[in-house]
Short mmCIF file of C-alpha atoms in Angstrom, two decimals:
data_model
loop_
_atom_site.label_atom_id
_atom_site.label_comp_id
_atom_site.label_asym_id
_atom_site.label_seq_id
_atom_site.Cartn_x
_atom_site.Cartn_y
_atom_site.Cartn_z
CA MET A 1 2.50 48.20 41.12
CA ASN A 2 0.28 47.93 44.08
CA PHE A 3 -3.29 47.05 43.05
CA SER A 4 -6.28 47.14 45.34
CA SER A 5 -10.07 47.07 45.37
CA ARG A 6 -9.96 49.92 42.89
CA THR A 7 -9.76 47.25 40.18
CA THR A 8 -13.29 46.15 41.01
CA LYS A 9 -14.52 49.68 40.36
CA TRP A 10 -12.63 49.62 37.08
CA THR A 11 -14.35 46.38 36.05
CA VAL A 12 -17.77 47.65 37.08
CA ALA A 13 -17.19 50.87 35.14
CA LEU A 14 -16.06 48.97 32.08
CA LEU A 15 -18.94 46.53 32.11
CA SER A 16 -21.47 49.29 32.74
CA ALA A 17 -19.94 51.36 30.00
CA ALA A 18 -20.20 48.46 27.56
CA VAL A 19 -23.99 48.73 27.50
CA MET A 20 -24.12 52.49 27.03
CA THR A 21 -25.81 53.65 23.87
CA THR A 22 -23.90 56.89 23.55
CA ALA A 23 -23.17 57.59 19.90
CA SER A 24 -19.56 57.42 18.85
CA ALA A 25 -19.47 60.86 17.30
CA CYS A 26 -15.73 61.31 16.97
CA GLY A 27 -13.20 58.75 18.15
CA GLY A 28 -9.87 59.69 19.61
CA GLY A 29 -11.03 61.96 22.43
CA SER A 30 -10.20 65.63 22.10
CA GLY A 31 -7.61 64.55 19.57
CA GLY A 32 -10.34 63.83 17.07
CA ASP A 33 -9.98 67.14 15.23
CA ALA A 34 -7.11 69.03 13.67
CA ALA A 35 -6.02 72.16 15.47
CA GLU A 36 -6.66 75.59 13.94
CA ASP A 37 -3.00 75.89 12.94
CA GLY A 38 -3.27 72.73 10.87
CA LYS A 39 -1.52 70.52 13.38
CA VAL A 40 -2.93 67.13 14.31
CA SER A 41 -3.81 66.88 17.99
CA ILE A 42 -3.82 63.55 19.84
CA VAL A 43 -4.46 62.60 23.46
CA PHE A 44 -2.13 60.42 25.54
CA ALA A 45 -3.67 59.02 28.74
CA TYR A 46 -1.57 57.65 31.59
CA TRP A 47 -1.58 57.25 35.36
CA GLY A 48 1.05 57.71 38.04
CA SER A 49 2.68 60.07 40.49
CA ASP A 50 3.54 63.76 40.23
CA ALA A 51 7.09 62.70 39.35
CA ARG A 52 5.83 60.58 36.43
CA GLN A 53 3.66 63.44 35.23
CA LYS A 54 6.68 65.74 35.13
CA LEU A 55 8.77 63.20 33.22
CA THR A 56 5.95 62.53 30.77
CA GLU A 57 5.44 66.22 30.07
CA GLU A 58 9.15 66.49 29.31
CA VAL A 59 9.09 63.55 26.92
CA ILE A 60 5.99 64.92 25.17
CA LYS A 61 7.88 68.15 24.49
CA LYS A 62 10.74 66.15 22.97
CA PHE A 63 8.30 64.30 20.73
CA GLU A 64 6.62 67.51 19.59
CA ALA A 65 10.01 69.07 18.81
CA LYS A 66 10.79 66.13 16.51
CA ASN A 67 7.24 66.04 15.11
CA PRO A 68 6.15 69.69 14.76
CA ALA A 69 2.96 68.73 12.92
CA ILE A 70 1.63 66.82 15.97
CA ASP A 71 0.40 68.24 19.28
CA VAL A 72 0.10 65.80 22.17
CA GLU A 73 -2.27 66.47 25.04
CA GLY A 74 -1.22 64.53 28.11
CA GLU A 75 -4.22 63.28 30.07
CA PHE A 76 -2.87 62.44 33.51
CA SER A 77 -4.78 60.68 36.31
CA SER A 78 -3.95 59.15 39.65
CA TRP A 79 -4.16 55.37 39.82
CA ASP A 80 -7.32 55.68 41.94
CA ASN A 81 -9.61 56.75 39.12
CA TYR A 82 -7.65 56.18 35.92
CA TYR A 83 -9.50 53.13 34.61
CA GLU A 84 -12.94 54.39 35.55
CA LYS A 85 -12.29 57.46 33.40
CA ILE A 86 -10.88 55.38 30.55
CA ALA A 87 -13.81 52.94 30.63
CA THR A 88 -16.34 55.75 30.39
CA LYS A 89 -14.49 57.43 27.52
CA VAL A 90 -14.08 54.16 25.62
CA ALA A 91 -17.81 53.43 25.89
CA ALA A 92 -18.67 56.93 24.67
CA GLY A 93 -16.44 56.55 21.62
CA ASP A 94 -14.24 59.29 23.01
CA ALA A 95 -11.19 57.24 24.00
CA PRO A 96 -7.74 58.85 24.16
CA ASP A 97 -5.67 58.12 21.04
CA VAL A 98 -2.90 56.49 23.09
CA MET A 99 -3.66 54.77 26.40
CA SER A 100 -1.52 53.16 29.08
CA ILE A 101 -2.91 49.77 30.16
CA GLU A 102 -1.49 47.09 32.43
CA ILE A 103 -1.51 43.43 31.52
CA ARG A 104 -4.59 42.42 33.51
CA GLY A 105 -6.77 44.76 31.47
CA LEU A 106 -5.44 43.84 28.05
CA SER A 107 -7.79 40.94 27.25
CA GLU A 108 -10.75 42.94 28.56
CA TYR A 109 -10.15 45.97 26.35
CA ALA A 110 -8.91 44.08 23.30
CA GLY A 111 -11.84 41.70 23.53
CA ARG A 112 -14.30 44.57 23.46
CA GLY A 113 -12.80 46.03 20.30
CA ALA A 114 -11.43 49.10 22.06
CA LEU A 115 -7.81 48.70 20.92
CA ALA A 116 -6.16 48.98 17.52
CA ASP A 117 -3.97 46.20 16.14
CA LEU A 118 -0.47 47.70 16.11
CA SER A 119 1.09 44.87 14.09
CA GLY A 120 3.41 46.45 11.53
CA LYS A 121 2.53 49.96 12.69
CA VAL A 122 5.11 50.31 15.46
CA PRO A 123 8.67 49.11 14.71
CA SER A 124 9.40 46.25 17.11
CA ALA A 125 12.43 44.38 15.75
CA ASP A 126 14.70 45.69 18.54
CA LEU A 127 12.25 44.97 21.35
CA ASP A 128 12.55 41.86 23.51
CA GLN A 129 10.41 39.48 21.47
CA GLN A 130 9.34 37.38 24.44
CA VAL A 131 8.10 40.46 26.27
CA LEU A 132 6.54 41.84 23.07
CA ALA A 133 4.49 38.65 22.72
CA SER A 134 2.77 39.40 26.03
CA GLY A 135 0.96 42.24 24.25
CA GLN A 136 -0.65 39.88 21.76
CA ILE A 137 -4.20 38.59 21.91
CA GLU A 138 -5.19 35.92 19.38
CA GLY A 139 -2.20 36.75 17.22
CA LYS A 140 -2.79 40.50 17.08
CA GLN A 141 -0.36 43.00 18.63
CA TYR A 142 -2.72 45.18 20.62
CA ALA A 143 -0.11 46.51 23.03
CA ILE A 144 3.55 47.51 23.11
CA PRO A 145 5.41 47.02 26.41
CA THR A 146 6.81 50.14 28.05
CA GLY A 147 9.47 48.27 30.01
CA VAL A 148 9.91 45.19 32.19
CA ASN A 149 10.00 44.17 35.82
CA ALA A 150 9.78 41.05 37.97
CA PHE A 151 7.91 40.35 41.21
CA SER A 152 10.74 39.77 43.67
CA MET A 153 11.80 39.67 47.29
CA ILE A 154 13.31 42.96 48.43
CA ALA A 155 15.43 43.18 51.56
CA ASN A 156 16.98 45.94 53.65
CA PRO A 157 20.57 44.80 54.33
CA ALA A 158 21.00 47.29 57.18
CA ALA A 159 17.96 45.85 58.97
CA LEU A 160 19.33 42.32 58.67
CA GLU A 161 22.74 43.45 59.87
CA LYS A 162 21.20 45.17 62.89
CA ALA A 163 19.46 41.89 63.73
CA GLU A 164 22.82 40.13 63.27
CA LYS A 165 21.50 38.15 60.32
CA GLU A 166 23.09 37.65 56.92
CA LEU A 167 21.41 38.04 53.57
CA PRO A 168 20.19 34.60 52.50
CA ASP A 169 21.50 32.63 49.56
CA ASP A 170 18.60 33.35 47.25
CA THR A 171 19.59 30.60 44.82
CA SER A 172 18.58 27.92 47.29
CA TRP A 173 16.44 29.31 50.13
CA THR A 174 13.00 27.89 50.89
CA TRP A 175 9.77 29.34 52.22
CA ASP A 176 10.38 27.67 55.57
CA GLN A 177 13.77 29.36 55.77
CA TRP A 178 12.20 32.71 54.88
CA VAL A 179 9.60 32.35 57.64
CA ASP A 180 12.27 31.30 60.16
CA LEU A 181 14.48 34.27 59.20
CA ALA A 182 11.56 36.67 59.53
CA LYS A 183 10.71 35.24 62.96
CA GLU A 184 14.30 35.59 64.15
CA ILE A 185 14.55 39.18 62.93
CA SER A 186 11.30 40.17 64.63
CA ALA A 187 12.46 38.54 67.87
CA THR A 188 15.37 40.97 68.13
CA GLY A 189 12.89 43.81 68.68
CA GLY A 190 14.45 46.09 66.08
CA VAL A 191 12.20 45.77 63.04
CA THR A 192 9.55 43.34 61.81
CA GLY A 193 11.02 40.48 59.80
CA ALA A 194 8.64 40.52 56.84
CA GLU A 195 5.32 41.68 55.47
CA TYR A 196 3.15 39.25 53.57
CA ASN A 197 1.47 40.08 50.30
CA PHE A 198 -1.72 38.91 48.60
CA ASN A 199 -0.65 40.03 45.13
CA PRO A 200 -1.70 37.34 42.63
CA ALA A 201 1.87 37.44 41.28
CA PHE A 202 3.04 35.84 44.54
CA LEU A 203 0.50 33.04 44.25
CA GLN A 204 1.32 32.60 40.56
CA ILE A 205 5.00 32.10 41.43
CA TYR A 206 4.17 29.72 44.27
CA ALA A 207 1.79 27.67 42.11
CA ALA A 208 4.42 27.37 39.37
CA GLN A 209 6.85 25.97 41.93
CA ARG A 210 4.27 23.26 42.59
CA GLY A 211 3.81 22.55 38.88
CA GLU A 212 0.52 24.42 38.52
CA LYS A 213 -0.67 27.43 36.53
CA PHE A 214 -2.63 30.34 37.94
CA TYR A 215 -4.57 30.51 34.69
CA ASP A 216 -5.04 27.43 32.56
CA GLY A 217 -6.73 28.80 29.48
CA ASN A 218 -10.05 30.28 30.54
CA LYS A 219 -10.12 28.78 34.01
CA ILE A 220 -8.08 28.79 37.19
CA GLY A 221 -5.43 26.06 37.04
CA MET A 222 -4.56 25.86 40.74
CA SER A 223 -5.66 23.17 43.17
CA VAL A 224 -7.29 23.69 46.54
CA ASP A 225 -4.19 22.18 48.17
CA THR A 226 -1.88 24.76 46.57
CA ILE A 227 -4.03 27.68 47.69
CA LYS A 228 -4.24 26.28 51.23
CA SER A 229 -0.50 25.68 51.31
CA TRP A 230 0.10 29.27 50.21
CA TRP A 231 -2.15 30.60 52.95
CA ALA A 232 -0.30 28.43 55.47
CA ILE A 233 2.84 30.49 54.83
CA HIS A 234 0.99 33.68 55.72
CA GLN A 235 -0.56 32.08 58.79
CA GLU A 236 2.81 30.86 60.05
CA LEU A 237 4.30 34.31 59.60
CA ILE A 238 1.57 35.76 61.80
CA GLU A 239 1.76 32.98 64.42
CA THR A 240 5.54 33.29 64.77
CA LYS A 241 5.38 37.13 64.72
CA GLY A 242 7.55 37.16 61.62
CA SER A 243 4.99 39.63 60.26
CA PRO A 244 2.41 41.94 61.82
CA ASP A 245 -0.96 40.47 62.79
CA ALA A 246 -3.79 40.20 60.29
CA ALA A 247 -5.32 43.60 61.11
CA LYS A 248 -2.04 45.51 60.84
CA SER A 249 -1.07 43.62 57.71
CA ALA A 250 -4.40 44.48 56.08
CA GLU A 251 -3.83 48.13 56.95
CA ILE A 252 -0.33 48.12 55.46
CA GLY A 253 -1.48 46.18 52.40
CA ALA A 254 -3.88 48.97 51.45
CA THR A 255 -1.00 51.42 51.00
CA GLY A 256 1.81 51.83 48.49
CA PRO A 257 5.54 51.17 48.80
CA GLU A 258 6.23 54.42 50.63
CA GLN A 259 3.95 53.41 53.53
CA SER A 260 5.07 49.75 53.64
CA LEU A 261 7.29 48.29 56.34
CA LEU A 262 10.27 48.49 53.99
CA GLY A 263 9.41 52.02 52.91
CA THR A 264 9.19 53.23 56.49
CA SER A 265 12.33 51.37 57.64
CA THR A 266 10.29 49.25 60.04
CA GLY A 267 10.63 45.96 58.16
CA ALA A 268 13.46 43.84 56.80
CA MET A 269 11.85 41.98 53.86
CA GLY A 270 8.88 42.33 51.54
CA MET A 271 7.67 41.41 48.05
CA TRP A 272 7.41 44.11 45.41
CA TRP A 273 7.88 44.62 41.68
CA SER A 274 11.52 45.21 40.83
CA ASN A 275 10.84 48.67 39.41
CA GLN A 276 9.58 49.71 42.87
CA LEU A 277 13.06 49.31 44.34
CA ASN A 278 13.79 52.98 43.74
CA ALA A 279 10.65 54.18 45.52
CA LEU A 280 11.30 51.89 48.50
CA ALA A 281 14.94 52.91 48.85
CA LYS A 282 14.15 56.61 48.49
CA SER A 283 11.31 56.46 51.01
CA ALA A 284 13.35 54.53 53.57
CA GLY A 285 16.51 56.51 52.96
CA GLN A 286 18.37 53.22 52.96
CA GLU A 287 19.88 50.85 50.42
CA MET A 288 17.67 47.94 49.35
CA THR A 289 18.57 44.77 47.51
CA LEU A 290 16.63 42.47 45.19
CA LEU A 291 16.48 38.73 45.82
CA ARG A 292 14.96 35.74 44.09
CA MET A 293 11.78 34.48 45.67
CA PRO A 294 12.16 31.47 47.98
CA LYS A 295 11.12 28.06 46.65
CA THR A 296 9.10 25.11 47.86
CA GLU A 297 11.11 22.03 48.79
CA GLY A 298 12.07 20.07 45.68
CA ALA A 299 10.81 22.71 43.20
CA THR A 300 12.36 22.43 39.76
CA THR A 301 11.50 26.03 38.84
CA GLY A 302 11.57 29.30 40.71
CA GLY A 303 8.31 30.34 39.10
CA MET A 304 9.35 33.98 38.64
CA PHE A 305 8.46 35.73 35.40
CA LEU A 306 9.33 38.84 33.42
CA GLN A 307 6.35 41.12 32.99
CA PRO A 308 5.78 44.45 31.25
CA ALA A 309 5.47 47.25 33.77
CA MET A 310 2.61 48.45 31.56
CA PHE A 311 1.69 48.78 27.88
CA TYR A 312 1.09 51.53 25.38
CA THR A 313 -2.05 50.93 23.32
CA ALA A 314 -3.94 52.90 20.66
CA SER A 315 -7.67 53.44 20.43
CA ALA A 316 -9.38 51.48 17.68
CA LYS A 317 -11.49 54.59 17.02
CA SER A 318 -8.69 57.15 16.85
CA GLU A 319 -9.05 59.46 13.87
CA HIS A 320 -5.25 59.77 13.79
CA PRO A 321 -3.91 56.20 14.03
CA ALA A 322 -0.63 57.02 12.25
CA GLU A 323 0.18 59.80 14.70
CA ALA A 324 -0.79 57.61 17.65
CA ALA A 325 1.55 54.87 16.39
CA LYS A 326 4.30 57.44 15.86
CA LEU A 327 4.05 58.54 19.50
CA ILE A 328 4.26 54.94 20.75
CA ASP A 329 7.23 54.34 18.44
CA PHE A 330 9.00 57.35 19.94
CA LEU A 331 8.29 56.30 23.53
CA VAL A 332 9.74 52.80 23.13
CA ASN A 333 12.34 53.18 20.37
CA ASP A 334 13.89 56.64 20.70
CA PRO A 335 16.96 57.03 22.97
CA ASP A 336 15.98 60.65 23.65
CA ALA A 337 12.68 59.50 25.14
CA ALA A 338 14.45 56.84 27.20
CA ALA A 339 16.99 59.40 28.45
CA THR A 340 14.08 61.23 30.08
CA LEU A 341 11.90 58.33 31.22
CA LEU A 342 14.79 56.02 32.25
CA SER A 343 13.18 53.21 34.30
CA ASP A 344 10.00 55.06 35.28
CA ARG A 345 7.90 52.61 33.29
CA GLY A 346 10.25 49.65 33.74
CA LEU A 347 13.63 48.99 32.19
CA PRO A 348 13.51 49.56 28.40
CA THR A 349 12.87 46.42 26.34
CA ASN A 350 14.61 47.88 23.29
CA ALA A 351 18.17 46.55 23.52
CA LYS A 352 19.68 49.45 21.58
CA VAL A 353 17.84 52.04 23.64
CA LEU A 354 18.83 50.34 26.89
CA ALA A 355 22.48 50.35 25.82
CA ALA A 356 22.24 54.05 24.97
CA VAL A 357 20.89 55.06 28.40
CA LYS A 358 22.46 52.41 30.61
CA ASN A 359 25.14 54.71 31.98
CA LYS A 360 22.54 57.38 32.73
CA LEU A 361 20.49 55.13 35.00
CA PRO A 362 20.67 56.00 38.72
CA ALA A 363 22.61 53.57 40.92
CA VAL A 364 19.44 51.90 42.21
CA ASP A 365 18.22 51.28 38.66
CA GLN A 366 21.63 49.90 37.74
CA LYS A 367 21.11 47.43 40.57
CA THR A 368 17.70 46.46 39.18
CA LEU A 369 19.20 45.99 35.71
CA THR A 370 21.97 43.79 37.12
CA PHE A 371 19.40 41.68 38.98
CA ILE A 372 17.16 41.26 35.93
CA ASP A 373 20.17 40.29 33.82
CA GLU A 374 21.23 37.75 36.45
CA VAL A 375 17.86 36.02 36.75
CA LYS A 376 16.54 36.54 33.21
CA GLY A 377 17.42 33.00 32.13
CA GLU A 378 15.32 31.65 35.01
CA LEU A 379 12.23 33.73 34.27
CA SER A 380 9.19 32.25 32.57
CA PRO A 381 7.39 33.96 29.67
CA ILE A 382 4.17 35.73 30.57
CA GLN A 383 0.89 35.82 28.66
CA ALA A 384 -1.97 38.25 29.09
CA PRO A 385 -4.50 36.67 31.46
CA PRO A 386 -8.11 36.13 30.35
CA LYS A 387 -10.99 38.55 30.80
CA GLY A 388 -11.92 38.78 34.44
CA ALA A 389 -8.32 39.10 35.61
CA LEU A 390 -9.09 42.67 36.65
CA GLU A 391 -11.10 41.29 39.55
CA MET A 392 -8.62 38.65 40.63
CA GLU A 393 -6.70 40.57 43.27
CA ASP A 394 -9.87 41.69 45.01
CA ILE A 395 -11.25 38.14 45.02
CA LEU A 396 -7.96 36.73 46.30
CA LYS A 397 -7.47 39.42 48.93
CA ARG A 398 -11.01 39.12 50.26
CA ASN A 399 -10.85 35.34 50.66
CA SER A 400 -7.30 35.47 52.03
CA GLU A 401 -8.26 37.93 54.74
CA GLU A 402 -11.23 35.78 55.72
CA VAL A 403 -8.71 32.99 56.40
CA MET A 404 -6.22 35.25 58.21
CA PHE A 405 -8.95 36.76 60.40
CA GLY A 406 -10.37 33.32 61.18
CA LYS A 407 -13.71 34.03 59.51
CA ALA A 408 -13.43 31.06 57.14
CA THR A 409 -11.58 27.76 57.08
CA PRO A 410 -8.85 27.39 54.44
CA ASP A 411 -10.88 24.61 52.75
CA ALA A 412 -14.03 26.68 52.50
CA ALA A 413 -12.18 29.84 51.44
CA ALA A 414 -10.19 28.01 48.76
CA GLN A 415 -13.37 26.55 47.25
CA LYS A 416 -15.00 29.98 47.40
CA PHE A 417 -12.01 31.64 45.76
CA LEU A 418 -12.00 29.13 42.90
CA SER A 419 -15.73 29.53 42.39
CA GLU A 420 -15.61 33.34 42.36
CA ALA A 421 -12.45 33.49 40.24
CA ASN A 422 -13.79 31.10 37.60
CA ALA A 423 -17.06 33.01 37.52
CA ALA A 424 -15.16 36.26 36.91
CA ILE A 425 -13.29 34.68 34.01
CA ALA A 426 -16.46 33.23 32.55
CA GLY A 427 -17.97 36.70 32.59
#
């Protein structure tokens, strides 16, 4: 997923909504009442593209066919305004019965009492237990993972071949080698070697390679030196023309995969979530391949981690908690649901479901599955970050661009980032 300054608006909306005094007349949104025909009606909120909306409508019909006493109203939004709408509804006691939430918002919503504890309410024995644990806050299962992905390097083999370069050995390559390769590709004049990325996942991986944590409990666990060293990679890419300049990179960074260098066939390498491989390949009209992230010299871990693409959660104020749980159960545990959704929300974490649909996955998703299987033993477990994580990408991006544009020294920007980030966590 590509997150931007929209997360700040989400946080502002949520915090503003928290002080609203609107009475909670009937929880569960428009699903709070039974329909005239005696059926129970629940609301399922989610974000995404037109393609995801179509798939979700299909899977809702399958659920309703198997559960004729339940009507599901899909409440679709674009990513731009999804969380602002959810925050307002939650504050008004009118939250959708089932809500999609990504990991950075989990602590925020769970901590404000907006989510139901799903422990024992959604069968989870066949789900990947390590991934399932990422939906827990203080021992309660507030969220069920939809599927998994990993933040990875993605390369266009045809672009490398045109530049007369080979795909690197991703089991041993370093950041210096990545920068050098990007510089050499750009020098051929065909495509740009790489595009840099200020996604916190990148910094989290880099910090882990240096033996540090992005989050250490309720504070930032990274040193000033690690942040400066990370920025130095971006600066070297710009200086050697391995990536576009700061202005062009900022412009590209505000778009999604379809408008990226990889997505427009004007770049050879970039960092994206593994479940975005399909979108990149389709947009470019070319085959793409997943690679491990480069490492720092002497690193004992690659730092990569397996993360839920998103979660399904239930409103703590739903008037139909059993029906909400039944819908979530269907979405994650029913092969018929998976046969429709495939990898749209990440590769299924239910082993039996994945086996049932494996042969139905498109070739590009088969490639993602093969990659995840190959690197899974190297991936670290992930925990939901603390409250304030919603703001982290905006804080990181803003301070990073001040360094790239020469408006702040790395020392000053690193101290400012740590101060702002810790303040966000502290609330």
